[in-house]
PDB file of C-alpha atoms and ligand atoms in Angstrom:
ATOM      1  CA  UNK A  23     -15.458   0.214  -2.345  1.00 47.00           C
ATOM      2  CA  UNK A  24     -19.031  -0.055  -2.310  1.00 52.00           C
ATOM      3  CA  UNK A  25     -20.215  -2.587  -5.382  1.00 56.00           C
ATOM      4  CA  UNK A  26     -21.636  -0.661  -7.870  1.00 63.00           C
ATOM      5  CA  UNK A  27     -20.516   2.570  -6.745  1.00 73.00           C
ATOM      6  CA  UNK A  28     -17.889   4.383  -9.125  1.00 83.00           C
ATOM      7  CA  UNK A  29     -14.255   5.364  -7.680  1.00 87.00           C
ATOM      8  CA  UNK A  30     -13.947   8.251  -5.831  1.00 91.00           C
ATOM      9  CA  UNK A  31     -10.241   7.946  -4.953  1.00 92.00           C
ATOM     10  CA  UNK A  32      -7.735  10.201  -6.652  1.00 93.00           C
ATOM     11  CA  UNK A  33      -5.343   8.875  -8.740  1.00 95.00           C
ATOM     12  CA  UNK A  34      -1.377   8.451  -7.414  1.00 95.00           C
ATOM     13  CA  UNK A  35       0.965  10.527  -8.445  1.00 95.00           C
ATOM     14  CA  UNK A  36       3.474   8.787 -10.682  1.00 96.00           C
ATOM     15  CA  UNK A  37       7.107   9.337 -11.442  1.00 96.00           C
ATOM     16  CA  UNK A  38       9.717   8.081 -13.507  1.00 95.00           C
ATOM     17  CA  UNK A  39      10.419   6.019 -10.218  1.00 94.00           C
ATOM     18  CA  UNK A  40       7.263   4.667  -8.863  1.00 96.00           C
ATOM     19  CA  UNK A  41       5.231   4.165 -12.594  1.00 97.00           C
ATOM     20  CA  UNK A  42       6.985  -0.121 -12.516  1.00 95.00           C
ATOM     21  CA  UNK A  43       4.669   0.182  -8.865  1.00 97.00           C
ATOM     22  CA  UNK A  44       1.455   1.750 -10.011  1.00 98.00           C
ATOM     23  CA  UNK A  45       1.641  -0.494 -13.186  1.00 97.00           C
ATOM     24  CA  UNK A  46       1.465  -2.932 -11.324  1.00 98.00           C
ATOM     25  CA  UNK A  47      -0.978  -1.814  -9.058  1.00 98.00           C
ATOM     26  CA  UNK A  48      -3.865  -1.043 -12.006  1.00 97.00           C
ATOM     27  CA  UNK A  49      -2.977  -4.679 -12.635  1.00 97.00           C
ATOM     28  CA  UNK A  50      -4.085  -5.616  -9.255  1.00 97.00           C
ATOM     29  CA  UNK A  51      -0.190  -6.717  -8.147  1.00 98.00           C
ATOM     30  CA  UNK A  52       1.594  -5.906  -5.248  1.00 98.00           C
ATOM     31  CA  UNK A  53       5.550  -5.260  -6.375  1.00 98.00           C
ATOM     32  CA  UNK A  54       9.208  -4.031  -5.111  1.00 98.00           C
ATOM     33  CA  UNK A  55      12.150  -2.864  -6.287  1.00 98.00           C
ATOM     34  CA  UNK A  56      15.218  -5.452  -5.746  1.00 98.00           C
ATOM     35  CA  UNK A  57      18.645  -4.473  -5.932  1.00 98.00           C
ATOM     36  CA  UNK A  58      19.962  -5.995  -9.085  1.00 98.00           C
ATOM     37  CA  UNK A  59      23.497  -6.725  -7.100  1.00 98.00           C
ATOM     38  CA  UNK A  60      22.585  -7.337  -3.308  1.00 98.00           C
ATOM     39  CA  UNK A  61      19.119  -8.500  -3.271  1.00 98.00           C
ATOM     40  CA  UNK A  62      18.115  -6.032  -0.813  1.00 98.00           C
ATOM     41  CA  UNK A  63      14.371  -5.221  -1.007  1.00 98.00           C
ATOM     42  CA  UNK A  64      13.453  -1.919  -1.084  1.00 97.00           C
ATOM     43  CA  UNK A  65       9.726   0.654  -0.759  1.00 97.00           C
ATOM     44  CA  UNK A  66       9.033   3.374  -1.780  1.00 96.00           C
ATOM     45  CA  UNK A  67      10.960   2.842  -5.358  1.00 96.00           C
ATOM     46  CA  UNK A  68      13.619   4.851  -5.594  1.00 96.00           C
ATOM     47  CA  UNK A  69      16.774   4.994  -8.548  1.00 96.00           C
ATOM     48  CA  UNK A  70      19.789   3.632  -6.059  1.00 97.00           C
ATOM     49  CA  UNK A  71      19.949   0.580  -3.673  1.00 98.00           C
ATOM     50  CA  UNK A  72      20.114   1.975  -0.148  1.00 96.00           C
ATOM     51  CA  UNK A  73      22.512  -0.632   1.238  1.00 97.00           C
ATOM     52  CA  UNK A  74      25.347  -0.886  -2.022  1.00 98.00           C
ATOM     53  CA  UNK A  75      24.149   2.287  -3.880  1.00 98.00           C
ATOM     54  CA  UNK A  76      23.907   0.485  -6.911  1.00 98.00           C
ATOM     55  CA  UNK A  77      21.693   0.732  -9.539  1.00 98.00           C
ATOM     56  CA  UNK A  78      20.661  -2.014 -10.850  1.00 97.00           C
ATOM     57  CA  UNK A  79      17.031  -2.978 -10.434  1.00 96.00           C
ATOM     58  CA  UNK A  80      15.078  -5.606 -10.484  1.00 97.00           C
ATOM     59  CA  UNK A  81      10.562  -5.961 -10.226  1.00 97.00           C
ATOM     60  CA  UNK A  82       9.678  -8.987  -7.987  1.00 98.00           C
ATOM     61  CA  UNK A  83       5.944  -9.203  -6.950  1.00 98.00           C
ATOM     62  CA  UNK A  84       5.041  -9.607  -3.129  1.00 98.00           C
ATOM     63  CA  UNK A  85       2.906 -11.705  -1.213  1.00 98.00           C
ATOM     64  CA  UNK A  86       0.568  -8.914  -0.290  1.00 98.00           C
ATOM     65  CA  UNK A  87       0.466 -10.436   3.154  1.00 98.00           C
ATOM     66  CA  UNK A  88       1.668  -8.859   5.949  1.00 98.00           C
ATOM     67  CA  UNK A  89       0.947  -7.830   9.771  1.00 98.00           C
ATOM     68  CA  UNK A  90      -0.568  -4.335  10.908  1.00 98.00           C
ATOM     69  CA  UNK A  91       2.727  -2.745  12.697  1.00 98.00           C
ATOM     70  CA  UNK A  92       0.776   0.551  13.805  1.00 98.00           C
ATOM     71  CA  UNK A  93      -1.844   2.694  12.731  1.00 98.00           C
ATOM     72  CA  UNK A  94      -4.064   6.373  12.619  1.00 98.00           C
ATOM     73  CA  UNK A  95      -7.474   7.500  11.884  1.00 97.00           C
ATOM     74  CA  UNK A  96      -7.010  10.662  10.301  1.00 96.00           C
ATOM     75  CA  UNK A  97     -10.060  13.062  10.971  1.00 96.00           C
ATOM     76  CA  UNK A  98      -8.442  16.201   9.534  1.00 94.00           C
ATOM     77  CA  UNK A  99      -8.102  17.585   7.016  1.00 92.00           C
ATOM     78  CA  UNK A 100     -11.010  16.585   4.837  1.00 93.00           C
ATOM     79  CA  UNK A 101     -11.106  15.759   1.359  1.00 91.00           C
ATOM     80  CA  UNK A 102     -14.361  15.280  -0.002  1.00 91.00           C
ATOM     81  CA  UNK A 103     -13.401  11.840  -1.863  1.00 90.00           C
ATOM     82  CA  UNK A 104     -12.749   9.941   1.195  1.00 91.00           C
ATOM     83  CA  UNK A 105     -14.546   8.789   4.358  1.00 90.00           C
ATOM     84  CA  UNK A 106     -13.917   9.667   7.718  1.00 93.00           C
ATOM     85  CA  UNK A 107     -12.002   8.587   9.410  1.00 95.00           C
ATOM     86  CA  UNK A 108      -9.485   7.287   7.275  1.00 95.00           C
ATOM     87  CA  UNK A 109      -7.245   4.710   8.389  1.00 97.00           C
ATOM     88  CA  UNK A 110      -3.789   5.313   7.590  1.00 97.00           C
ATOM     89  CA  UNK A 111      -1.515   2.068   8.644  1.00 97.00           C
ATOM     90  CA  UNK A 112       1.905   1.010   8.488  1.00 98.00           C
ATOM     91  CA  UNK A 113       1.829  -2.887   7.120  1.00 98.00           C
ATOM     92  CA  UNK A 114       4.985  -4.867   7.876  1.00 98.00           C
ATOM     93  CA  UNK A 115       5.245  -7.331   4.754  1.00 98.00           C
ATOM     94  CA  UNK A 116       6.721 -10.951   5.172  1.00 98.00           C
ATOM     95  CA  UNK A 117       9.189 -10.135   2.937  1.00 98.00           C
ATOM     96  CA  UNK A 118      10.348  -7.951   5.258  1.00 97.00           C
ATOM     97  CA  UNK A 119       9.499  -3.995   3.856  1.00 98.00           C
ATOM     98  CA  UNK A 120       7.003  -1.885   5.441  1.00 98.00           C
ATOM     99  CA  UNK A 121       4.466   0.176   3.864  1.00 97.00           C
ATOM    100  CA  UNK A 122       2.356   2.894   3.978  1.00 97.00           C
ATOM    101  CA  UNK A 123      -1.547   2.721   2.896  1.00 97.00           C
ATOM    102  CA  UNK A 124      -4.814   2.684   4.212  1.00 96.00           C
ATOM    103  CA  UNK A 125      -7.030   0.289   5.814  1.00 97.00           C
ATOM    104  CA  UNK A 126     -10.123  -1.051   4.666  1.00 96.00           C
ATOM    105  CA  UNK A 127     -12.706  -3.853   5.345  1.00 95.00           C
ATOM    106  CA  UNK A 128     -12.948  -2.808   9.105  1.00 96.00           C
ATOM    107  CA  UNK A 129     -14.419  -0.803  11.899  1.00 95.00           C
ATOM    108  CA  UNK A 130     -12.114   1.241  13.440  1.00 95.00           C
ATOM    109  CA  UNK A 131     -12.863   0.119  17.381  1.00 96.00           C
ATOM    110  CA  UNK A 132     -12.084  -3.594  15.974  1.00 97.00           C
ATOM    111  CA  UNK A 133      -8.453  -2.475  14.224  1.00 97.00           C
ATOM    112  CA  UNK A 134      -5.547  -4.105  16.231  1.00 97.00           C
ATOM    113  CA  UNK A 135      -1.960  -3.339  16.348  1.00 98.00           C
ATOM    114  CA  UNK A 136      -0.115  -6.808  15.460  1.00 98.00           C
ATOM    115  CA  UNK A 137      -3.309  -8.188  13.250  1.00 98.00           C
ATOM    116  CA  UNK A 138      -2.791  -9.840  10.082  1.00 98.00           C
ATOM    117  CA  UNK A 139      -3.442  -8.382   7.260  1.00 98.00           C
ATOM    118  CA  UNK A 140      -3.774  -8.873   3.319  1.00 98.00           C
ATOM    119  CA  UNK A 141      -3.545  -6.589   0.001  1.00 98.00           C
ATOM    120  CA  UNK A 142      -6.830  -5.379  -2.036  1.00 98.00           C
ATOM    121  CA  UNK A 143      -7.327  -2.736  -4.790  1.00 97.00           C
ATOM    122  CA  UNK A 144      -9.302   0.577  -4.699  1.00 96.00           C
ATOM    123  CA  UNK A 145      -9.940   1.756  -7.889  1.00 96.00           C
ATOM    124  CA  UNK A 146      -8.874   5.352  -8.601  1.00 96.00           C
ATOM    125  CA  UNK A 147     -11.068   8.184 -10.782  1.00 95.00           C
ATOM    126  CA  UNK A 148      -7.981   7.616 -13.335  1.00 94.00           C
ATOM    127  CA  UNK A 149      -8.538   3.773 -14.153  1.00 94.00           C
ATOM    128  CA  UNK A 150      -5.179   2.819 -11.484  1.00 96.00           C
ATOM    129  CA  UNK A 151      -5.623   1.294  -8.344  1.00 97.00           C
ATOM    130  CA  UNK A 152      -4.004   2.057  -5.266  1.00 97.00           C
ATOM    131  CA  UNK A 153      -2.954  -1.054  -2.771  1.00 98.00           C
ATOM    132  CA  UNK A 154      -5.306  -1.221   0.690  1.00 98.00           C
ATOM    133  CA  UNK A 155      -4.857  -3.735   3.262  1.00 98.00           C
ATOM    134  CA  UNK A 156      -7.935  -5.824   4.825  1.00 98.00           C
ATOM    135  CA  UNK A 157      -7.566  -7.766   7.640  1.00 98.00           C
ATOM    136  CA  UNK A 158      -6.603 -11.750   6.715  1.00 97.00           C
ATOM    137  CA  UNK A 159      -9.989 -13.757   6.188  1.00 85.00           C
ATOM    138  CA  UNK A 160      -8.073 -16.943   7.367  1.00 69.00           C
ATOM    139  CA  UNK A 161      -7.058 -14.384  10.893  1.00 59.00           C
ATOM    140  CA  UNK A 162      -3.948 -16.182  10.457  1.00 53.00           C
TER     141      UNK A 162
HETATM  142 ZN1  LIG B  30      22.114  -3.231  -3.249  1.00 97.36          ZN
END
C-alpha cells in the first residue's frame, strides 16, 4: 500500500472456521490449523483434519516464508479497489502448506516462478488485514 494512502481492499469474509486466521491476520501473524492428534498442517481452516478426520485443533503461527510455486495476473474482471493487474500466486510455505494470495512489492515482467518469497499485511477498509507475499529482501 501506498504510505499515507487509506485501504482500499475489501475486507475477508469470515466464518466460524477461518475468524482464528483473520485474527490473526489484523494482528499482522501468519497462522494454521494443526491437527490436535496427527500434527498434520492444514490451509484453508476447515472443522476436521483431512488425513485422521479428527477434530481436534490446534493455532501454530508460520514462518511467513515461503517460495512462489506459480502464479496469474488477473486483468478481468475489474473491481474498482484493486490495481491491474493483480497478481494472484500460489506460495509454497516451508512448513510445507500452500496458499493462495496476491503478490505485491513487484513488477510483473520481474515475477519468477520458484522465487522466494515473504509475508506482509494489506490493510482492509474493515480494520483486518489480509496476508500478501513480497519477494525475500535477503533473495534467499
Ligand atoms: Zn489429523
Amino acid at each position: 500500500m501506498e504510505v499515507g494512502r487509506a485501504p482500499r481492499r475489501p475486507g475477508p469474509i469470515v466464518t466460524d472456521d477461518s475468524a482464528v486466521f483473520w485474527d490473526a491476520a489484523a494482528l499482522r501473524r501468519l497462522v494454521a490449523q494443526r491437527c490436535g492428534n496427527c500434527g498434520a498442517l492444514r490451509h484453508p481452516p476447515r472443522p476436521m483434519c483431512p488425513r485422521c478426520r479428527s477434530l481436534a485443533i490446534e493455532v501454530v503461527s508460520l514462518s511467513g516464508r515461503g517460495t512462489l510455486y506459480s502464479y496469474a495476473l488477473l486483468h478481468h474482471p475489474q473491481h474498482p479497489d484493486f490495481d491491474y493487474p493483480v497478481p494472484a500466486a500460489l506460495v509454497d510455505l516451508e512448513e510445507g502448506l500452500r496458499m493462495v494470495s496476491n503478490l505485491c512489492g513487484i513488477a510483473p515482467d520481474d515475477i519468477r516462478i520458484g522465487m522466494p518469497v515473504v509475508v506482509d499485511f494489506e490493510p482492509t477498509v474493515d480494520g483486518r488485514a489480509v496476508p500478501v507475499f513480497r519477494p525475500a529482501a535477503d533473495g534467499r
